[in-house]
Coordinates of C-alpha atoms and ligand atoms in Angstrom, one line a residue:
M1 CA -17.2 12.3 0.0
P2 CA -19.3 9.6 1.9
L3 CA -16.0 8.6 3.6
P4 CA -13.3 11.2 4.4
Y5 CA -9.5 10.4 4.0
P6 CA -8.5 8.0 6.7
S7 CA -5.5 8.5 8.9
G8 CA -2.7 5.9 8.6
W9 CA 0.3 4.9 6.5
F10 CA 0.0 5.0 2.7
C11 CA 2.3 3.9 -0.1
L12 CA 3.6 6.6 -2.5
A13 CA 6.2 4.6 -4.4
L14 CA 8.4 1.5 -4.4
S15 CA 11.8 2.3 -3.1
R16 CA 13.4 1.5 -6.4
E17 CA 11.3 4.2 -8.1
V18 CA 13.2 6.8 -6.0
P19 CA 17.0 6.2 -6.4
A20 CA 19.6 8.6 -5.1
G21 CA 19.3 11.9 -6.9
A22 CA 15.7 11.3 -8.1
V23 CA 12.8 13.8 -7.8
V24 CA 9.4 12.1 -8.2
N25 CA 5.9 13.5 -8.5
R26 CA 2.9 12.0 -6.8
R27 CA -0.7 12.9 -6.0
F28 CA -1.7 12.3 -2.4
M29 CA -5.1 13.2 -0.9
G30 CA -5.9 15.8 -3.5
R31 CA -2.5 17.6 -3.4
D32 CA 0.8 17.4 -5.2
V33 CA 3.7 16.0 -3.3
V34 CA 7.4 15.4 -4.3
L35 CA 9.6 12.5 -3.2
Y36 CA 13.3 12.9 -3.5
R37 CA 16.4 11.0 -2.3
T38 CA 19.7 12.8 -1.6
R39 CA 23.0 11.6 -2.9
G40 CA 23.7 10.3 0.6
G41 CA 20.5 8.2 0.5
V42 CA 18.1 10.2 2.7
L43 CA 14.5 9.9 1.4
R44 CA 12.1 12.8 1.9
V45 CA 8.5 13.5 0.9
V46 CA 7.6 17.2 0.8
D47 CA 4.8 19.5 -0.3
A48 CA 5.3 20.1 -4.0
H49 CA 5.3 23.9 -3.9
C50 CA 8.2 26.1 -3.0
P51 CA 7.4 28.5 -0.1
H52 CA 9.3 31.3 -1.9
L53 CA 7.1 32.1 -4.9
G54 CA 5.2 28.8 -5.3
A55 CA 7.1 27.0 -8.1
H56 CA 6.5 23.3 -8.4
L57 CA 9.6 21.5 -7.2
G58 CA 8.7 18.4 -9.2
A59 CA 8.8 20.4 -12.4
G60 CA 12.5 20.9 -12.8
G61 CA 13.7 20.8 -9.2
V62 CA 16.9 18.8 -8.7
V63 CA 18.9 17.1 -6.0
D64 CA 22.2 18.8 -5.3
G65 CA 24.1 16.7 -2.8
E66 CA 22.0 16.7 0.3
H67 CA 19.7 19.6 -0.9
L68 CA 16.6 19.9 -3.0
V69 CA 16.9 22.9 -5.3
C70 CA 13.9 24.8 -6.7
P71 CA 13.8 25.3 -10.5
F72 CA 12.6 29.0 -10.3
H73 CA 15.2 30.9 -8.3
R74 CA 17.5 28.1 -7.2
F75 CA 16.7 28.3 -3.5
A76 CA 18.1 25.2 -1.8
F77 CA 16.3 23.2 1.0
D78 CA 18.0 20.8 3.4
V79 CA 16.6 17.4 4.6
E80 CA 14.9 19.2 7.5
G81 CA 13.0 21.2 4.9
S82 CA 14.7 24.5 5.8
C83 CA 15.8 26.9 3.1
V84 CA 19.6 27.1 3.6
K85 CA 21.0 28.6 0.4
V86 CA 20.0 31.4 -2.0
P87 CA 22.2 32.4 -4.9
G88 CA 23.8 35.7 -4.1
G89 CA 22.0 36.4 -0.8
A90 CA 20.9 35.2 2.6
P91 CA 18.1 32.6 2.8
P92 CA 14.7 33.8 4.1
E93 CA 13.1 32.0 7.0
A94 CA 11.2 29.4 4.9
A95 CA 10.6 25.7 5.1
L96 CA 9.0 23.0 3.0
A97 CA 6.1 21.1 4.6
R98 CA 7.4 17.6 5.2
F99 CA 5.6 14.3 5.5
T100 CA 6.7 11.6 7.9
V101 CA 8.1 8.8 5.8
R102 CA 9.1 5.2 6.4
E103 CA 10.6 2.6 4.1
R104 CA 9.4 -1.0 4.8
G105 CA 10.3 -3.9 2.7
K106 CA 11.4 -1.6 -0.2
V107 CA 8.1 0.3 -0.1
V108 CA 7.8 4.1 0.6
L109 CA 5.0 4.9 3.1
V110 CA 3.9 8.3 4.4
W111 CA 1.8 9.1 7.4
H112 CA -1.4 11.1 7.2
G113 CA -3.0 12.2 10.5
H114 CA -6.0 14.4 11.3
D115 CA -3.8 16.8 13.2
A116 CA -0.1 17.7 13.2
A117 CA 0.8 15.2 15.9
P118 CA 3.5 12.6 15.2
P119 CA 2.3 9.2 13.9
A120 CA 0.2 7.4 16.5
W121 CA 1.5 4.0 15.4
E122 CA 4.0 2.3 13.1
P123 CA 3.3 0.3 10.0
S124 CA 3.8 -3.5 10.3
E125 CA 6.8 -5.1 8.7
I126 CA 6.5 -6.0 5.0
P127 CA 7.8 -9.4 3.8
D128 CA 10.9 -8.9 1.7
G129 CA 11.8 -11.8 -0.5
R130 CA 15.4 -13.0 0.0
F131 CA 16.0 -13.9 -3.7
T132 CA 13.7 -12.0 -6.0
P133 CA 13.3 -8.4 -6.7
A134 CA 9.6 -7.8 -5.9
A135 CA 7.2 -8.2 -8.8
S136 CA 4.6 -5.4 -8.8
W137 CA 1.4 -4.1 -10.4
S138 CA -0.6 -1.0 -10.0
T139 CA -3.9 0.6 -11.1
L140 CA -6.1 3.6 -10.4
L141 CA -9.6 3.0 -9.0
T142 CA -12.7 5.1 -8.5
S143 CA -12.9 4.0 -4.9
H144 CA -11.8 4.5 -1.4
P145 CA -9.2 2.4 0.6
Q146 CA -11.9 1.3 3.1
E147 CA -13.9 -0.2 0.3
V148 CA -10.9 -1.9 -1.3
M149 CA -9.6 -3.4 1.9
E150 CA -13.1 -4.6 2.8
S151 CA -12.8 -7.3 0.2
F152 CA -10.5 -9.3 2.6
V153 CA -13.5 -9.8 4.9
D154 CA -16.1 -10.2 2.1
Y155 CA -15.9 -13.9 1.7
R156 CA -19.0 -14.2 -0.3
H157 CA -17.7 -12.3 -3.3
Q158 CA -14.7 -14.6 -3.7
S159 CA -16.6 -17.4 -5.3
V160 CA -19.0 -15.2 -7.3
V161 CA -16.4 -12.7 -8.6
H162 CA -13.2 -14.7 -8.6
N163 CA -14.4 -18.3 -8.7
V164 CA -12.1 -18.9 -5.7
S165 CA -13.2 -21.0 -2.8
L166 CA -12.3 -19.1 0.3
R167 CA -13.4 -19.8 3.9
E168 CA -13.0 -17.9 7.1
V169 CA -10.7 -19.8 9.6
T170 CA -11.2 -17.6 12.6
P171 CA -13.0 -14.3 13.0
P172 CA -10.8 -11.2 12.5
V173 CA -8.6 -10.3 15.5
E174 CA -8.1 -6.7 16.4
E175 CA -4.9 -5.2 17.8
G176 CA -5.4 -1.5 17.8
P177 CA -4.7 -0.3 14.2
L178 CA -3.9 -3.9 13.1
L179 CA -6.6 -6.4 12.0
R180 CA -5.6 -10.0 11.5
I181 CA -7.7 -12.0 9.1
S182 CA -7.3 -15.8 8.7
F183 CA -8.8 -17.7 5.9
S184 CA -8.2 -20.8 3.9
A185 CA -8.1 -20.6 0.1
D186 CA -7.5 -22.8 -2.9
I187 CA -4.7 -21.0 -4.8
R188 CA -4.0 -21.6 -8.4
L189 CA -0.6 -20.1 -9.2
S190 CA -1.1 -20.4 -13.0
V191 CA -3.0 -22.6 -15.3
R192 CA -0.1 -25.0 -15.6
L193 CA 0.5 -25.4 -11.9
A194 CA -1.7 -27.4 -9.5
T195 CA -4.3 -25.9 -7.2
I196 CA -3.1 -25.9 -3.6
T197 CA -5.1 -25.3 -0.5
V198 CA -3.5 -23.0 2.0
E199 CA -4.4 -21.4 5.3
Q200 CA -3.4 -17.8 5.0
G201 CA -3.3 -14.8 7.2
V202 CA -3.5 -11.2 6.1
A203 CA -2.7 -8.3 8.5
L204 CA -4.3 -5.0 7.8
S205 CA -2.1 -2.1 9.0
G206 CA -4.8 0.6 9.0
L207 CA -6.7 1.0 5.7
G208 CA -3.7 1.6 3.5
L209 CA -1.6 -1.5 3.8
A210 CA -2.3 -5.2 3.9
S211 CA 0.4 -7.9 4.0
G212 CA 0.5 -11.6 4.3
E213 CA 2.9 -14.4 3.8
V214 CA 2.2 -18.0 3.0
T215 CA 4.5 -21.0 2.9
L216 CA 3.7 -23.8 0.4
H217 CA 5.6 -26.6 2.0
Q218 CA 4.7 -29.0 -0.9
I219 CA 6.7 -27.0 -3.4
G220 CA 9.2 -25.4 -0.9
M221 CA 8.1 -21.8 -1.5
T222 CA 7.2 -18.8 0.5
L223 CA 5.0 -16.1 -1.0
G224 CA 4.7 -12.6 0.3
I225 CA 1.8 -10.4 -0.9
V226 CA 1.5 -6.8 -0.1
L227 CA -1.6 -4.8 -1.1
M228 CA -1.6 -1.0 -0.7
A229 CA -4.4 1.5 -1.3
T230 CA -3.5 5.1 -1.4
P231 CA -6.1 7.9 -1.7
V232 CA -4.8 10.2 -4.4
G233 CA -8.0 12.4 -4.6
P234 CA -11.7 12.3 -3.6
W235 CA -12.9 8.8 -4.2
Q236 CA -9.8 8.0 -6.2
T237 CA -7.4 5.3 -5.0
R238 CA -4.1 4.1 -6.4
L239 CA -3.9 0.3 -5.7
R240 CA -0.4 -1.3 -5.7
V241 CA 0.4 -5.0 -5.4
V242 CA 3.8 -6.2 -4.6
T243 CA 4.7 -9.9 -4.4
T244 CA 7.9 -11.5 -3.1
T245 CA 8.9 -15.1 -3.4
E246 CA 11.5 -17.3 -1.9
A247 CA 11.9 -20.7 -3.3
A248 CA 14.0 -23.6 -2.2
S249 CA 15.8 -25.7 -4.8
R250 CA 17.2 -29.2 -4.5
A251 CA 20.3 -28.7 -6.6
D252 CA 23.5 -30.1 -5.0
S253 CA 26.0 -27.2 -5.2
P254 CA 25.1 -24.1 -3.2
R255 CA 25.7 -21.8 -6.1
L256 CA 23.5 -23.8 -8.4
R257 CA 20.9 -24.1 -5.7
K258 CA 20.8 -20.3 -5.3
A259 CA 20.7 -19.7 -9.1
A260 CA 17.9 -22.2 -9.6
S261 CA 15.9 -20.7 -6.6
M262 CA 16.3 -17.2 -7.9
S263 CA 14.9 -18.0 -11.4
W264 CA 12.2 -20.2 -10.0
S265 CA 11.2 -17.5 -7.5
A266 CA 11.2 -14.8 -10.2
V267 CA 8.9 -17.0 -12.4
A268 CA 6.6 -17.7 -9.5
G269 CA 6.6 -14.0 -8.4
Q270 CA 5.5 -12.9 -11.9
A271 CA 2.9 -15.6 -12.1
L272 CA 1.5 -14.6 -8.7
V273 CA 1.4 -10.9 -9.6
R274 CA -0.4 -11.8 -12.8
T275 CA -3.0 -13.8 -10.9
I276 CA -3.6 -11.0 -8.4
A277 CA -3.8 -8.4 -11.2
H278 CA -6.4 -10.5 -12.9
Q279 CA -8.5 -10.8 -9.7
M280 CA -8.1 -7.0 -9.0
G281 CA -9.4 -6.4 -12.5
Q282 CA -12.5 -8.4 -11.7
D283 CA -12.9 -6.4 -8.4
A284 CA -12.4 -3.1 -10.2
R285 CA -15.4 -3.6 -12.3
I286 CA -17.5 -3.7 -9.1
W287 CA -15.5 -1.1 -7.1
N288 CA -15.4 1.6 -9.8
R289 CA -19.2 1.7 -10.1
K290 CA -20.4 0.7 -6.6
R291 CA -21.6 3.3 -4.0
Y292 CA -20.6 3.2 -0.4
E293 CA -23.4 1.6 1.6
P294 CA -23.2 3.0 5.2
N295 CA -25.8 0.6 6.6
P296 CA -25.4 -2.6 4.7
R297 CA -28.0 -5.3 5.2
L298 CA -25.7 -8.2 6.0
T299 CA -26.5 -11.9 6.3
S300 CA -25.9 -13.8 9.6
D301 CA -22.6 -15.2 8.3
E302 CA -21.1 -11.8 7.4
D303 CA -20.1 -10.7 10.9
A304 CA -16.6 -10.1 9.7
I305 CA -17.7 -7.1 7.5
G306 CA -19.5 -5.5 10.5
H307 CA -16.4 -6.1 12.6
Y308 CA -14.2 -4.6 10.0
R309 CA -16.3 -1.5 9.7
R310 CA -16.4 -0.9 13.4
W311 CA -12.5 -1.3 13.6
A312 CA -12.1 1.1 10.6
R313 CA -13.9 3.9 12.6
Q314 CA -10.7 4.6 14.5
F315 CA -9.1 6.1 11.4
Y316 CA -11.6 9.0 11.1
P317 CA -12.0 12.0 13.3
P318 CA -14.7 11.3 16.0
D319 CA -17.0 13.9 14.5
T320 CA -17.1 12.3 11.1
G321 CA -20.6 10.8 11.7
P322 CA -21.6 7.2 10.9
T323 CA -19.1 5.4 8.6
G324 CA -21.2 2.3 8.6
T325 CA -21.4 -0.1 11.4
S326 CA -24.1 -2.4 10.3
Ligands
FES401 S1 9.8 29.8 -6.2 FE1 11.3 28.5 -5.5 S2 13.1 29.6 -5.4 FE2 11.6 31.0 -6.1
FE2_402 FE1 -11.9 -9.5 -4.7

């Protein structure tokens, strides 16, 4: 791979995809992992294979109370990963390999580091709409998270690929694993709604997670957009987009106001996610066929891309070699 897997926080699911009692399969960085939630609500992400004789826990494994039970010989594992129960015998000293997991704004994130050390930093908060369940969309790309997230600082492609006028407001600001990007954009929510110019900020939290929130005062609405890129295999990335909306309504009674806001928010959330999905489809045509260019020949107004690439180096082991600095 021209770029290795980066360290950081990566989305494996939306929280609602893993209700209590569920066992869910995912690919993550070339391996199978299993997400499960106990009856008491504890969420865990573990290596998919049982340390006893290697059965796949996502192929018939079940949650029993606070335990995950293997489908092959019914060994039970507690939330620490330890094997604690074996039918008709004493459990061997065995444990499931666990990932460090966080839930932020109804999104499940796992940590990937280049060594066994605990997470070096925490993911930023994710906007969580007060009224609407998040609208979401997802696709699989032949690409890498660094390439996907680079589009936030690639202002030139916005007008060519998306026909969107987007301008840098200030150069990106670096705060360790966070990169704050500010731009102004003309947003068209849907063909029937007017075009609105907004100044928007997006914060990258490593290479796996970007989130931003924008308030449209003219129509009394706050939009939250979360974009997540998860490496599932070599040069394969699962892209997820979650939008949340919060709309004010002018109805007189508080109950009516809330009901009107909820439905208006839901409509706007769906419209927003459709717009983003359309744009990501346009990007995917480029991403899926492009190659990683470690030494891009940038124009004088593309400093943000060089800055982004230098910032991104912190997510790779120091001996990785040049990841592209321009
Ligand atoms: S392989 Fe899991 S209990 Fe035997
Ligand atoms: Fe794009």
